[in-house]
mmCIF file of C-alpha atoms in Angstrom:
data_model
loop_
_atom_site.group_PDB
_atom_site.id
_atom_site.type_symbol
_atom_site.label_atom_id
_atom_site.label_comp_id
_atom_site.label_asym_id
_atom_site.label_seq_id
_atom_site.Cartn_x
_atom_site.Cartn_y
_atom_site.Cartn_z
ATOM 1 C CA MET V 1 0.000 0.000 0.000
ATOM 2 C CA LEU V 2 1.779 3.164 1.155
ATOM 3 C CA GLN V 3 5.496 2.669 1.701
ATOM 4 C CA SER V 4 7.260 5.975 2.319
ATOM 5 C CA LYS V 5 7.045 8.021 5.498
ATOM 6 C CA LYS V 6 5.783 11.042 3.600
ATOM 7 C CA SER V 7 3.022 9.168 1.763
ATOM 8 C CA LYS V 8 1.854 7.571 5.020
ATOM 9 C CA LEU V 9 1.771 10.961 6.727
ATOM 10 C CA ILE V 10 -0.210 12.593 3.915
ATOM 11 C CA ALA V 11 -2.648 9.677 3.695
ATOM 12 C CA GLY V 12 -3.002 9.644 7.479
ATOM 13 C CA ILE V 13 -3.851 13.336 7.586
ATOM 14 C CA VAL V 14 -6.432 12.846 4.819
ATOM 15 C CA PHE V 15 -7.953 9.866 6.662
ATOM 16 C CA ASP V 16 -8.065 11.873 9.912
ATOM 17 C CA ILE V 17 -9.856 14.726 8.136
ATOM 18 C CA ILE V 18 -12.377 12.292 6.643
ATOM 19 C CA GLY V 19 -12.980 10.837 10.102
ATOM 20 C CA MET V 20 -13.493 14.286 11.597
ATOM 21 C CA LEU V 21 -15.897 15.422 8.879
ATOM 22 C CA THR V 22 -18.174 12.398 8.743
ATOM 23 C CA PRO V 23 -21.404 12.644 10.745
ATOM 24 C CA PHE V 24 -22.397 9.761 13.023
ATOM 25 C CA ILE V 25 -24.372 7.838 10.391
ATOM 26 C CA LEU V 26 -21.360 7.784 8.071
ATOM 27 C CA ASP V 27 -19.096 6.888 10.998
ATOM 28 C CA LEU V 28 -20.799 3.499 11.061
ATOM 29 C CA ALA V 29 -19.411 2.908 7.567
ATOM 30 C CA TRP V 30 -16.103 4.748 8.096
ATOM 31 C CA ALA V 31 -15.159 2.836 11.278
ATOM 32 C CA PRO V 32 -14.436 -0.532 9.589
ATOM 33 C CA ILE V 33 -12.860 1.178 6.578
ATOM 34 C CA SER V 34 -10.496 3.217 8.751
ATOM 35 C CA SER V 35 -9.666 0.122 10.781
ATOM 36 C CA TYR V 36 -8.782 -1.772 7.599
ATOM 37 C CA LEU V 37 -6.648 1.115 6.314
ATOM 38 C CA MET V 38 -4.781 1.422 9.623
ATOM 39 C CA ASN V 39 -4.067 -2.312 9.605
ATOM 40 C CA LYS V 40 -2.751 -2.147 6.027
ATOM 41 C CA MET V 41 -0.569 0.912 6.662
ATOM 42 C CA TYR V 42 0.993 -0.365 9.904
ATOM 43 C CA LYS V 43 1.336 -4.148 9.846
ATOM 44 C CA ASP V 44 3.087 -4.621 13.181
ATOM 45 C CA ASP V 45 1.472 -5.421 16.524
ATOM 46 C CA MET V 46 0.948 -1.742 17.343
ATOM 47 C CA GLY V 47 -0.817 -1.308 13.989
ATOM 48 C CA LYS V 48 -3.277 -4.039 14.937
ATOM 49 C CA LYS V 49 -3.965 -2.301 18.246
ATOM 50 C CA ALA V 50 -4.335 1.052 16.498
ATOM 51 C CA SER V 51 -6.776 -0.444 13.992
ATOM 52 C CA ILE V 52 -9.016 -1.577 16.852
ATOM 53 C CA PHE V 53 -8.670 1.803 18.551
ATOM 54 C CA VAL V 54 -9.552 3.769 15.412
ATOM 55 C CA ALA V 55 -12.689 1.682 14.858
ATOM 56 C CA VAL V 56 -13.862 2.201 18.443
ATOM 57 C CA GLU V 57 -12.948 5.891 18.322
ATOM 58 C CA GLU V 58 -15.036 6.405 15.177
ATOM 59 C CA LEU V 59 -18.039 4.628 16.688
ATOM 60 C CA ILE V 60 -18.098 6.648 19.922
ATOM 61 C CA PRO V 61 -19.783 10.028 19.360
ATOM 62 C CA GLY V 62 -17.622 13.018 20.215
ATOM 63 C CA LEU V 63 -14.228 11.357 19.752
ATOM 64 C CA ASP V 64 -13.874 12.126 16.044
ATOM 65 C CA PHE V 65 -11.449 14.953 16.779
ATOM 66 C CA ILE V 66 -8.634 12.517 17.720
ATOM 67 C CA PRO V 67 -6.129 12.346 14.800
ATOM 68 C CA THR V 68 -5.450 8.630 15.232
ATOM 69 C CA PHE V 69 -3.615 8.082 11.926
ATOM 70 C CA THR V 70 -1.325 11.063 12.541
ATOM 71 C CA ILE V 71 -0.621 9.935 16.104
ATOM 72 C CA MET V 72 0.261 6.446 14.831
ATOM 73 C CA TRP V 73 2.606 7.931 12.219
ATOM 74 C CA PHE V 74 4.281 10.071 14.898
ATOM 75 C CA TYR V 75 4.637 7.045 17.183
ATOM 76 C CA THR V 76 6.077 4.859 14.405
ATOM 77 C CA TYR V 77 8.552 7.290 12.862
ATOM 78 C CA VAL V 78 9.496 9.574 15.749
ATOM 79 C CA ILE V 79 9.014 7.882 19.124
ATOM 80 C CA LYS V 80 9.664 4.268 18.129
ATOM 81 C CA SER V 81 12.644 5.134 15.925
ATOM 82 C CA LYS V 82 14.237 7.113 18.783
ATOM 83 C CA GLN V 83 13.753 4.137 21.104
ATOM 84 C CA GLU V 84 15.324 1.777 18.573
ATOM 85 C CA LYS V 85 18.308 4.083 18.047
ATOM 86 C CA SER V 86 18.941 4.360 21.783
ATOM 87 C CA GLU V 87 18.862 0.563 22.150
ATOM 88 C CA PHE V 88 21.704 0.174 19.653
ATOM 89 C CA GLN V 89 24.077 2.810 21.025
ATOM 90 C CA VAL V 90 27.496 1.483 21.890
ATOM 91 C CA ILE V 91 28.719 2.552 25.298
ATOM 92 C CA ASP V 92 32.504 2.722 25.670
#
């Protein structure tokens, strides 16, 4: 699907905007679609958890403002990559 960091960020922002703009009736359709997209974009264990979270978040009224895709991108490419880099530092 989407491979580069930039394409995932752009797609994630678009998906977050769609999620924020859909009224509750459309959220019933958007919830499984967004869950599927999250699972395809982030195939690791955290992606599976995020796909469940995004579906629940879309189904609960009032939580549409949470930018779940953007948060997942930030976690994957900023927080997680910093953690991985610090694990591999050689200490003299």
